[in-house]
Amino acid sequence: MTETYDWNPMPHKVNVKCPQCGLCAEFEFAEVCRIELKADVEFFKNSTQFEYRQFQDSCGHYWHGALYYAGLHGDPRVALENLPLGYNPSAWNHSKYLYRSHGMDIGSVHCEHCHLRKKHSLNWPSDAYYAVSYKDRVLWAFNRESACDLHGFILSKTRDISKYRWSSFLLHVPTVFKTQKAREFVAKKLFRLLAGNTRQRSKNSFQETTKKLRFFSPELKR
């Protein structure tokens, strides 16, 4: 995919196809904190909770960093103890903005279906679970919530993005997916992904989601 659709800032967690079973899994970006003192490098190298890496800034200077994978170890404010003097567990928290502390697509993947939990290098949008192909183009959503908004937006005749929480994301959906010809095909594909993932969880929640989506999507009743 090209254009500004590619440039949407990514949430700290996105839904991906599980690399082991292919069902819906969660990918969570790792966060990095700069190691200020060389004397502290050994601690982070030997820690089972961190991954030590050397980074290079835009000026070519190298610096030491400690990567933390919340998807593997949990909330850093709870999991991290006995850090060297001057380090606070909250330094490895996700930002409240859609911004991560490094420019790399590294993190961890967790699948509730096959119980896979491991480090993972994200390949987006190829890894996206909520993805639909149309005319050799791929329409994707970050997660279930944005996929629901995308589904409603595609079916809407007014396309008023102010009604959706993921309005900034919907603003950049390429025109090819919003045409009359694409409308029903794309919406049905998204519907199947949303309903199918719910069915994987439980029969009752599948039925509830199906009713909800069909209430807002009368075109899918047939």
Backbone as JSON, one array per atom type, in Angstrom:
{
  "sequence": "MTETYDWNPMPHKVNVKCPQCGLCAEFEFAEVCRIELKADVEFFKNSTQFEYRQFQDSCGHYWHGALYYAGLHGDPRVALENLPLGYNPSAWNHSKYLYRSHGMDIGSVHCEHCHLRKKHSLNWPSDAYYAVSYKDRVLWAFNRESACDLHGFILSKTRDISKYRWSSFLLHVPTVFKTQKAREFVAKKLFRLLAGNTRQRSKNSFQETTKKLRFFSPELKR",
  "N": [[0.85, -1.19, 0.0], [0.47, 2.23, -0.73], [0.88, 5.81, -0.46], [-0.6, 8.07, 2.03], [-1.79, 6.26, 3.66], [-0.02, 4.39, 4.55], [1.35, 5.78, 6.43], [0.11, 6.08, 8.83], [0.28, 6.51, 12.32], [1.23, 3.82, 14.37], [-0.58, 1.87, 16.78], [0.43, 0.77, 20.08], [-0.14, -1.85, 20.37], [-1.14, -4.35, 18.12], [-3.3, -6.35, 16.04], [-2.38, -9.46, 14.73], [-1.73, -12.12, 12.35], [-1.26, -15.19, 13.79], [1.97, -16.51, 13.85], [2.25, -19.19, 14.18], [-0.24, -20.68, 14.31], [-1.96, -19.24, 12.69], [-4.28, -17.95, 13.46], [-6.03, -15.17, 15.07], [-3.83, -13.06, 16.74], [-2.0, -11.15, 19.22], [0.22, -8.52, 18.77], [2.77, -6.78, 20.41], [4.63, -3.88, 20.73], [8.07, -3.61, 21.66], [9.84, -1.65, 24.14], [12.46, 0.74, 24.53], [15.11, 1.83, 26.64], [17.61, 4.18, 27.22], [20.86, 3.25, 28.22], [22.66, 4.82, 30.52], [25.15, 4.77, 31.85], [28.25, 3.11, 31.39], [28.94, 1.28, 33.26], [26.58, 0.1, 33.94], [25.86, -1.5, 31.87], [26.51, -4.23, 31.95], [24.71, -5.27, 33.8], [22.22, -5.13, 32.44], [22.79, -6.72, 30.26], [22.99, -9.22, 31.43], [20.52, -9.64, 32.49], [17.4, -11.38, 32.68], [15.09, -10.22, 31.94], [15.48, -8.17, 30.22], [16.68, -7.09, 26.98], [19.73, -6.52, 25.66], [20.96, -4.07, 23.42], [22.93, -2.42, 20.94], [22.63, 0.79, 19.67], [22.39, 3.15, 16.93], [22.53, 6.58, 16.37], [21.12, 9.32, 14.38], [23.3, 10.81, 13.76], [25.34, 9.1, 13.61], [26.44, 8.24, 15.94], [27.01, 5.81, 18.47], [24.99, 4.16, 20.93], [24.05, 2.66, 24.08], [21.36, 0.46, 24.75], [18.49, -0.76, 26.58], [16.18, -3.12, 25.96], [12.76, -3.77, 26.57], [10.22, -6.18, 26.8], [7.03, -5.96, 27.14], [4.95, -7.62, 26.45], [5.9, -10.11, 26.98], [6.8, -10.11, 29.61], [5.08, -8.56, 31.15], [3.5, -5.65, 32.73], [5.86, -3.13, 33.09], [6.06, -1.59, 35.41], [5.23, -3.21, 37.38], [6.59, -5.61, 37.06], [9.35, -5.07, 37.05], [12.09, -4.88, 39.19], [14.63, -3.93, 41.58], [16.42, -2.42, 39.99], [19.37, -0.82, 38.58], [20.75, 2.09, 40.18], [19.09, 5.1, 39.48], [17.41, 4.35, 37.44], [14.07, 3.99, 36.44], [11.21, 1.89, 36.53], [9.02, 2.82, 35.04], [10.11, 4.03, 32.86], [10.11, 2.3, 30.79], [7.53, 2.18, 30.0], [4.77, 2.25, 27.67], [4.34, 5.05, 25.56], [1.84, 7.6, 26.01], [1.06, 8.57, 23.68], [0.79, 7.65, 20.16], [3.44, 6.48, 19.72], [6.62, 5.05, 19.68], [9.63, 4.13, 21.47], [11.71, 3.67, 19.76], [12.74, 3.13, 16.36], [12.22, 0.68, 15.29], [10.65, -2.39, 14.18], [10.09, -4.26, 16.28], [9.08, -6.59, 18.78], [6.76, -8.5, 20.66], [4.78, -11.46, 20.22], [1.62, -12.76, 21.08], [-0.51, -15.46, 21.33], [-3.72, -16.47, 22.05], [-4.92, -18.76, 21.27], [-3.2, -20.91, 20.41], [-1.37, -20.61, 22.34], [1.11, -19.5, 21.9], [3.91, -17.52, 22.65], [6.24, -15.24, 22.12], [9.26, -13.47, 21.04], [9.06, -11.21, 18.29], [9.48, -10.04, 14.98], [7.92, -7.52, 13.41], [6.17, -7.54, 10.36], [4.68, -5.41, 8.56], [2.17, -4.42, 6.23], [1.83, -7.17, 5.97], [1.63, -8.98, 8.08], [-0.76, -8.33, 9.24], [-3.87, -9.13, 10.75], [-6.51, -8.32, 10.31], [-7.08, -7.88, 7.31], [-7.78, -7.2, 3.92], [-7.86, -8.14, 0.57], [-8.08, -6.5, -2.53], [-8.34, -5.98, -5.9], [-5.56, -6.29, -6.25], [-4.63, -4.73, -4.22], [-4.2, -3.99, -0.74], [-6.25, -3.68, 2.0], [-6.16, -2.75, 5.31], [-6.54, -3.05, 8.91], [-5.62, -1.89, 12.16], [-6.39, -3.2, 14.54], [-9.06, -4.96, 16.29], [-10.97, -3.02, 17.06], [-10.45, -0.81, 15.35], [-10.93, -2.13, 12.98], [-13.66, -2.64, 13.13], [-14.63, -0.01, 13.0], [-13.7, 0.61, 10.47], [-15.18, -1.17, 8.92], [-17.83, -0.21, 9.3], [-17.5, 2.33, 8.23], [-16.85, 1.86, 5.52], [-19.27, 0.8, 4.62], [-20.96, 2.91, 5.05], [-22.95, 5.55, 3.69], [-22.61, 8.23, 3.94], [-20.07, 8.63, 4.9], [-18.95, 9.99, 7.1], [-16.36, 10.83, 8.96], [-16.15, 11.85, 11.48], [-17.78, 10.53, 13.19], [-16.53, 8.34, 14.12], [-14.2, 6.66, 16.27], [-11.69, 6.04, 15.32], [-11.02, 8.03, 13.49], [-8.87, 9.49, 12.32], [-7.4, 7.48, 11.19], [-9.22, 6.42, 9.32], [-9.39, 8.53, 7.63], [-7.36, 8.29, 5.82], [-7.86, 6.12, 4.19], [-7.45, 4.52, 1.14], [-8.89, 5.58, -1.99], [-9.72, 3.58, -3.78], [-10.87, 1.55, -2.29], [-13.19, 2.6, -1.44], [-15.03, 2.84, -3.39], [-18.15, 2.29, -5.16], [-18.24, -0.22, -6.35], [-16.4, -1.66, -4.86], [-17.39, -1.63, -2.33], [-19.38, -3.53, -1.17], [-18.03, -5.98, -1.43], [-15.61, -5.61, 0.02], [-16.64, -4.96, 2.57], [-17.98, -7.33, 3.28], [-15.87, -9.13, 3.44], [-14.42, -8.05, 5.59], [-16.36, -8.32, 7.54], [-16.51, -11.12, 7.8], [-14.0, -11.68, 8.87], [-14.13, -10.3, 11.33], [-16.38, -11.51, 12.57], [-15.59, -14.17, 12.45], [-13.3, -14.25, 14.09], [-14.46, -13.69, 16.52], [-16.03, -15.95, 16.83], [-14.09, -17.85, 17.26], [-13.5, -17.38, 19.86], [-15.88, -17.66, 21.48], [-19.12, -19.15, 21.22], [-21.39, -17.68, 21.98], [-20.51, -14.97, 22.07], [-19.87, -14.73, 19.43], [-22.39, -14.83, 18.18], [-23.53, -12.51, 19.24], [-21.85, -10.52, 18.19], [-22.3, -10.9, 15.46], [-25.03, -10.18, 15.23], [-24.85, -7.49, 15.96], [-23.14, -6.38, 13.97], [-24.68, -6.87, 11.69], [-26.89, -5.36, 12.24], [-25.99, -2.78, 11.9], [-25.21, -3.07, 9.33], [-27.08, -3.58, 6.96], [-26.83, -4.5, 4.35], [-25.53, -6.89, 4.5], [-27.26, -8.84, 5.28], [-28.37, -10.59, 3.51]],
  "CA": [[0.0, 0.0, 0.0], [1.24, 3.46, -0.8], [0.2, 7.02, -0.03], [-0.57, 8.36, 3.46], [-2.32, 5.1, 4.41], [1.14, 3.74, 5.16], [1.99, 6.64, 7.41], [-0.65, 6.17, 10.07], [1.04, 6.07, 13.48], [0.71, 2.53, 14.82], [-0.79, 1.68, 18.22], [1.47, -0.06, 20.71], [-0.57, -3.23, 20.2], [-1.91, -4.57, 16.9], [-3.69, -7.74, 15.82], [-1.64, -10.09, 13.64], [-1.93, -13.55, 12.15], [-0.3, -15.94, 14.59], [2.94, -17.19, 12.98], [2.21, -20.63, 14.41], [-1.53, -21.3, 13.97], [-2.64, -18.43, 11.7], [-5.45, -17.27, 14.01], [-5.78, -13.8, 15.52], [-2.93, -12.93, 17.89], [-1.68, -9.76, 19.55], [1.62, -8.1, 18.74], [3.02, -5.6, 21.24], [5.96, -3.34, 20.51], [9.0, -3.49, 22.78], [10.28, -0.28, 24.4], [13.89, 0.79, 24.86], [15.59, 2.92, 27.49], [19.06, 4.37, 27.08], [21.71, 2.92, 29.37], [23.47, 6.03, 30.62], [26.5, 4.48, 32.34], [28.83, 1.85, 30.91], [28.97, 0.36, 34.39], [25.28, -0.56, 34.04], [25.64, -2.35, 30.71], [26.6, -5.64, 32.33], [23.45, -5.65, 34.47], [21.17, -5.35, 31.45], [23.19, -7.85, 29.43], [22.78, -10.46, 32.18], [19.14, -9.72, 32.97], [16.47, -12.24, 31.92], [13.93, -9.4, 31.59], [15.86, -7.18, 29.22], [17.54, -7.46, 25.87], [20.69, -5.43, 25.41], [21.33, -3.8, 22.03], [23.63, -1.18, 20.67], [21.91, 1.56, 18.66], [23.13, 4.22, 16.27], [21.65, 7.71, 16.12], [21.18, 9.9, 13.04], [24.63, 11.41, 13.56], [26.31, 8.02, 13.53], [26.97, 7.9, 17.26], [26.45, 4.59, 19.06], [24.58, 4.24, 22.33], [23.6, 1.4, 24.65], [19.95, 0.47, 25.1], [17.9, -1.94, 27.2], [14.84, -3.37, 25.43], [11.85, -4.5, 27.46], [9.07, -6.73, 26.09], [5.89, -6.07, 28.07], [4.14, -8.75, 26.04], [6.5, -11.33, 27.54], [7.05, -10.02, 31.05], [4.04, -7.82, 31.86], [3.66, -4.22, 32.99], [7.19, -2.91, 33.7], [5.94, -0.99, 36.74], [4.97, -4.32, 38.3], [7.55, -6.7, 36.86], [10.74, -4.69, 37.21], [12.56, -4.55, 40.54], [16.08, -3.95, 41.82], [17.16, -1.84, 38.88], [20.49, 0.02, 39.0], [20.41, 3.43, 40.64], [18.81, 6.08, 38.43], [16.46, 3.82, 36.46], [12.7, 3.81, 36.93], [10.46, 0.96, 35.67], [8.09, 3.53, 34.15], [10.84, 4.45, 31.67], [9.81, 1.33, 29.74], [6.1, 2.23, 29.69], [4.4, 2.79, 26.37], [3.94, 6.44, 25.56], [0.4, 7.8, 25.88], [0.87, 8.89, 22.27], [1.09, 6.53, 19.28], [4.86, 6.69, 19.46], [7.46, 4.11, 20.42], [10.93, 4.69, 21.81], [12.7, 3.26, 18.76], [12.12, 3.09, 15.04], [12.24, -0.7, 14.79], [9.41, -3.15, 14.26], [10.38, -5.41, 17.14], [8.19, -6.73, 19.91], [6.42, -9.88, 20.99], [3.47, -11.91, 19.78], [0.94, -13.65, 22.02], [-1.71, -16.06, 20.75], [-4.53, -17.15, 23.05], [-5.44, -20.0, 20.71], [-2.18, -21.97, 20.48], [-0.55, -20.26, 23.5], [2.42, -19.02, 21.5], [4.33, -16.24, 23.23], [7.66, -15.13, 21.8], [9.67, -12.25, 20.38], [8.63, -11.24, 16.89], [9.78, -8.86, 14.17], [6.68, -7.24, 12.7], [6.21, -7.24, 8.93], [3.36, -4.81, 8.35], [0.9, -5.0, 6.69], [1.72, -8.61, 5.67], [1.24, -9.7, 9.3], [-2.06, -7.86, 9.74], [-4.95, -10.12, 10.76], [-7.66, -7.7, 9.66], [-6.6, -7.41, 6.02], [-8.62, -7.62, 2.8], [-7.26, -7.86, -0.74], [-9.02, -6.08, -3.57], [-7.64, -5.46, -7.07], [-4.11, -6.31, -5.97], [-4.32, -3.79, -3.15], [-4.54, -4.55, 0.57], [-6.86, -2.79, 2.99], [-5.93, -3.36, 6.62], [-6.86, -2.31, 10.14], [-4.65, -2.19, 13.21], [-6.92, -4.1, 15.56], [-10.49, -5.22, 16.16], [-11.73, -1.78, 17.17], [-10.31, -0.05, 14.1], [-11.57, -2.92, 11.92], [-15.1, -2.37, 13.25], [-14.85, 1.33, 12.46], [-13.46, 0.55, 9.04], [-16.33, -1.88, 8.36], [-18.95, 0.71, 9.27], [-17.15, 3.44, 7.35], [-16.95, 1.39, 4.14], [-20.68, 0.64, 4.28], [-21.68, 4.17, 5.2], [-23.16, 6.35, 2.49], [-22.19, 9.61, 4.2], [-18.62, 8.6, 5.15], [-18.63, 11.06, 8.06], [-15.35, 10.24, 9.84], [-16.26, 12.41, 12.83], [-18.58, 9.61, 13.99], [-15.71, 7.18, 14.46], [-13.06, 6.9, 17.14], [-10.47, 5.93, 14.52], [-11.25, 8.95, 12.37], [-7.62, 9.85, 11.64], [-7.04, 6.3, 10.4], [-10.17, 6.33, 8.21], [-9.14, 9.66, 6.73], [-6.34, 7.93, 4.83], [-8.23, 4.92, 3.43], [-7.37, 4.81, -0.3], [-10.16, 5.73, -2.7], [-10.11, 2.36, -4.47], [-11.67, 0.72, -1.4], [-14.42, 3.33, -1.1], [-15.9, 2.92, -4.56], [-19.38, 1.52, -5.08], [-17.94, -1.6, -6.72], [-15.63, -2.33, -3.81], [-18.09, -1.47, -1.06], [-19.97, -4.74, -0.63], [-17.0, -7.02, -1.36], [-14.7, -5.31, 1.13], [-17.39, -5.04, 3.83], [-18.24, -8.73, 3.59], [-14.59, -9.74, 3.85], [-14.15, -7.57, 6.94], [-17.37, -8.93, 8.4], [-16.12, -12.51, 8.06], [-12.84, -11.66, 9.78], [-14.59, -9.88, 12.65], [-17.26, -12.54, 13.12], [-14.83, -15.4, 12.6], [-12.44, -14.16, 15.27], [-15.33, -13.79, 17.68], [-16.45, -17.35, 16.93], [-12.96, -18.58, 17.82], [-13.51, -17.17, 21.3], [-17.03, -18.34, 22.06], [-20.32, -19.16, 20.38], [-22.29, -16.59, 22.38], [-19.98, -13.68, 21.64], [-19.97, -14.73, 17.97], [-23.76, -14.49, 17.83], [-23.75, -11.11, 19.59], [-21.14, -9.69, 17.22], [-23.0, -11.02, 14.19], [-26.23, -9.35, 15.31], [-24.46, -6.08, 16.0], [-22.64, -5.97, 12.67], [-25.76, -6.89, 10.72], [-27.79, -4.26, 12.55], [-25.43, -1.59, 11.27], [-24.84, -3.39, 7.95], [-28.21, -4.3, 6.38], [-26.45, -5.12, 3.09], [-24.96, -8.19, 4.75], [-28.29, -9.75, 5.77], [-28.69, -11.63, 2.53]],
  "C": [[0.88, 1.24, 0.0], [0.41, 4.61, -0.25], [0.21, 7.13, 1.5], [-1.14, 7.22, 4.3], [-1.2, 4.4, 5.15], [1.66, 4.52, 6.36], [1.2, 6.81, 8.7], [0.21, 5.73, 11.24], [0.42, 4.82, 14.08], [0.48, 2.52, 16.32], [0.32, 0.8, 18.78], [1.13, -1.54, 20.62], [-1.4, -3.33, 18.93], [-2.25, -6.06, 16.79], [-2.99, -8.29, 14.58], [-2.09, -11.54, 13.47], [-0.86, -14.28, 12.95], [0.66, -16.67, 13.66], [2.93, -18.71, 13.14], [0.91, -21.28, 13.95], [-2.34, -20.49, 12.95], [-3.88, -17.71, 12.2], [-5.05, -15.89, 14.54], [-4.94, -13.79, 16.79], [-2.65, -11.45, 18.12], [-0.17, -9.54, 19.5], [1.76, -6.83, 19.57], [4.46, -5.15, 21.04], [6.78, -3.35, 21.8], [9.33, -2.0, 22.96], [11.74, -0.31, 24.83], [14.19, 2.01, 25.72], [17.1, 2.99, 27.35], [19.78, 3.99, 28.38], [22.75, 4.03, 29.48], [24.93, 5.76, 31.01], [27.01, 3.14, 31.82], [28.85, 0.8, 32.01], [27.66, -0.42, 34.52], [25.02, -1.54, 32.9], [25.61, -3.82, 31.08], [25.32, -6.13, 33.0], [22.39, -5.99, 33.43], [21.5, -6.51, 30.51], [22.85, -9.18, 30.11], [21.34, -10.66, 32.65], [18.28, -10.63, 32.06], [15.23, -11.45, 31.46], [14.21, -8.38, 30.5], [16.64, -7.82, 28.08], [18.45, -6.28, 25.6], [20.95, -5.3, 23.91], [22.11, -2.49, 21.95], [22.93, -0.48, 19.5], [22.8, 2.64, 18.08], [22.17, 5.36, 15.96], [21.88, 8.29, 14.72], [22.54, 10.53, 12.72], [25.73, 10.35, 13.47], [26.9, 7.61, 14.86], [26.25, 6.66, 17.82], [26.06, 4.83, 20.51], [24.02, 2.9, 22.77], [22.14, 1.5, 25.06], [19.5, -0.84, 25.7], [16.46, -2.07, 26.71], [14.02, -4.17, 26.43], [10.61, -4.9, 26.66], [7.92, -6.94, 27.08], [5.01, -7.25, 27.73], [4.65, -10.08, 26.56], [6.56, -11.29, 29.06], [6.0, -9.24, 31.84], [4.38, -6.35, 32.04], [5.0, -3.98, 33.68], [7.12, -2.33, 35.1], [5.69, -2.05, 37.81], [6.1, -5.34, 38.26], [8.99, -6.33, 37.19], [11.07, -4.25, 38.63], [14.09, -4.56, 40.57], [16.89, -3.49, 40.62], [18.35, -1.04, 39.41], [20.0, 1.42, 39.37], [20.21, 4.37, 39.45], [17.84, 5.61, 37.37], [15.1, 3.58, 37.12], [11.94, 2.89, 36.0], [9.54, 1.66, 34.67], [8.78, 4.04, 32.88], [10.56, 3.53, 30.49], [8.31, 1.24, 29.47], [5.89, 2.66, 28.24], [4.01, 4.25, 26.54], [2.42, 6.55, 25.46], [0.05, 8.2, 24.45], [1.21, 7.65, 21.43], [2.53, 6.68, 18.79], [5.64, 5.68, 20.28], [8.87, 4.64, 20.52], [12.05, 4.27, 20.87], [11.99, 3.19, 17.42], [12.04, 1.69, 14.46], [10.9, -1.4, 15.0], [9.62, -4.43, 15.08], [9.44, -5.41, 18.35], [7.95, -8.19, 20.2], [5.02, -10.19, 20.49], [2.91, -12.9, 20.79], [-0.35, -14.14, 21.4], [-2.46, -16.84, 21.83], [-5.01, -18.51, 22.57], [-4.44, -21.15, 20.82], [-1.17, -21.72, 21.59], [0.89, -19.89, 23.14], [2.71, -17.68, 22.16], [5.84, -16.13, 23.0], [7.97, -13.77, 21.19], [9.33, -12.36, 18.89], [9.03, -9.94, 16.21], [8.59, -8.63, 13.24], [6.94, -6.91, 11.23], [4.82, -6.74, 8.53], [3.27, -4.21, 6.95], [0.74, -6.51, 6.41], [1.25, -9.41, 6.88], [-0.16, -9.37, 9.78], [-3.12, -8.95, 9.66], [-6.17, -9.57, 10.02], [-7.2, -7.05, 8.35], [-7.44, -8.02, 4.9], [-7.94, -7.21, 1.49], [-8.35, -7.51, -1.74], [-8.23, -5.42, -4.69], [-6.15, -5.27, -6.8], [-3.68, -5.24, -4.97], [-4.77, -4.42, -1.84], [-5.07, -3.45, 1.48], [-6.71, -3.45, 4.34], [-6.39, -2.45, 7.75], [-5.89, -2.77, 11.22], [-5.13, -3.29, 14.16], [-8.43, -4.25, 15.37], [-11.31, -3.94, 16.18], [-11.65, -0.96, 15.89], [-10.93, -0.79, 12.92], [-13.09, -2.73, 11.93], [-15.44, -1.0, 12.68], [-14.7, 1.33, 10.94], [-14.64, -0.12, 8.33], [-17.53, -0.94, 8.23], [-18.73, 1.86, 8.3], [-17.31, 3.06, 5.87], [-18.41, 1.28, 3.71], [-21.47, 1.94, 4.32], [-21.81, 4.93, 3.88], [-22.69, 7.79, 2.68], [-20.69, 9.72, 4.42], [-18.19, 9.77, 6.05], [-17.66, 10.51, 9.09], [-15.45, 10.75, 11.27], [-17.06, 11.48, 13.76], [-17.77, 8.43, 14.52], [-14.53, 7.57, 15.35], [-11.75, 6.91, 16.35], [-10.57, 6.83, 13.29], [-9.97, 9.29, 11.61], [-7.12, 8.7, 10.77], [-7.93, 6.22, 9.15], [-9.94, 7.42, 7.18], [-8.23, 9.28, 5.58], [-6.65, 6.65, 4.05], [-8.21, 5.26, 1.94], [-8.72, 4.76, -1.0], [-10.65, 4.42, -3.32], [-11.02, 1.47, -3.62], [-13.02, 1.37, -1.05], [-15.39, 3.45, -2.28], [-17.13, 2.04, -4.37], [-19.13, 0.05, -5.4], [-17.24, -2.36, -5.59], [-16.41, -2.46, -2.51], [-18.57, -2.79, -0.46], [-18.92, -5.84, -0.45], [-16.11, -6.83, -0.15], [-15.41, -5.47, 2.48], [-17.65, -6.49, 4.23], [-16.98, -9.45, 4.07], [-14.24, -9.33, 5.28], [-15.11, -8.2, 7.94], [-16.98, -10.36, 8.77], [-14.94, -12.58, 9.02], [-13.28, -11.32, 11.2], [-15.45, -10.96, 13.31], [-16.51, -13.84, 13.36], [-13.93, -15.39, 13.81], [-13.24, -14.25, 16.54], [-15.75, -15.24, 17.91], [-15.33, -18.2, 17.54], [-12.97, -18.48, 19.34], [-14.66, -17.91, 21.96], [-18.23, -18.21, 21.14], [-21.22, -17.98, 20.69], [-21.8, -15.24, 21.89], [-20.0, -13.58, 20.12], [-21.36, -14.28, 17.53], [-24.04, -13.01, 18.11], [-23.08, -10.18, 18.58], [-21.83, -9.72, 15.87], [-24.24, -10.15, 14.16], [-25.89, -7.87, 15.24], [-24.0, -5.59, 14.63], [-23.75, -5.92, 11.63], [-26.79, -5.8, 10.98], [-27.31, -2.99, 11.85], [-25.1, -1.81, 9.8], [-25.96, -4.18, 7.3], [-27.87, -5.0, 5.07], [-25.95, -6.54, 3.28], [-26.0, -9.21, 5.2], [-28.59, -10.86, 4.76], [-27.58, -12.64, 2.41]]
}
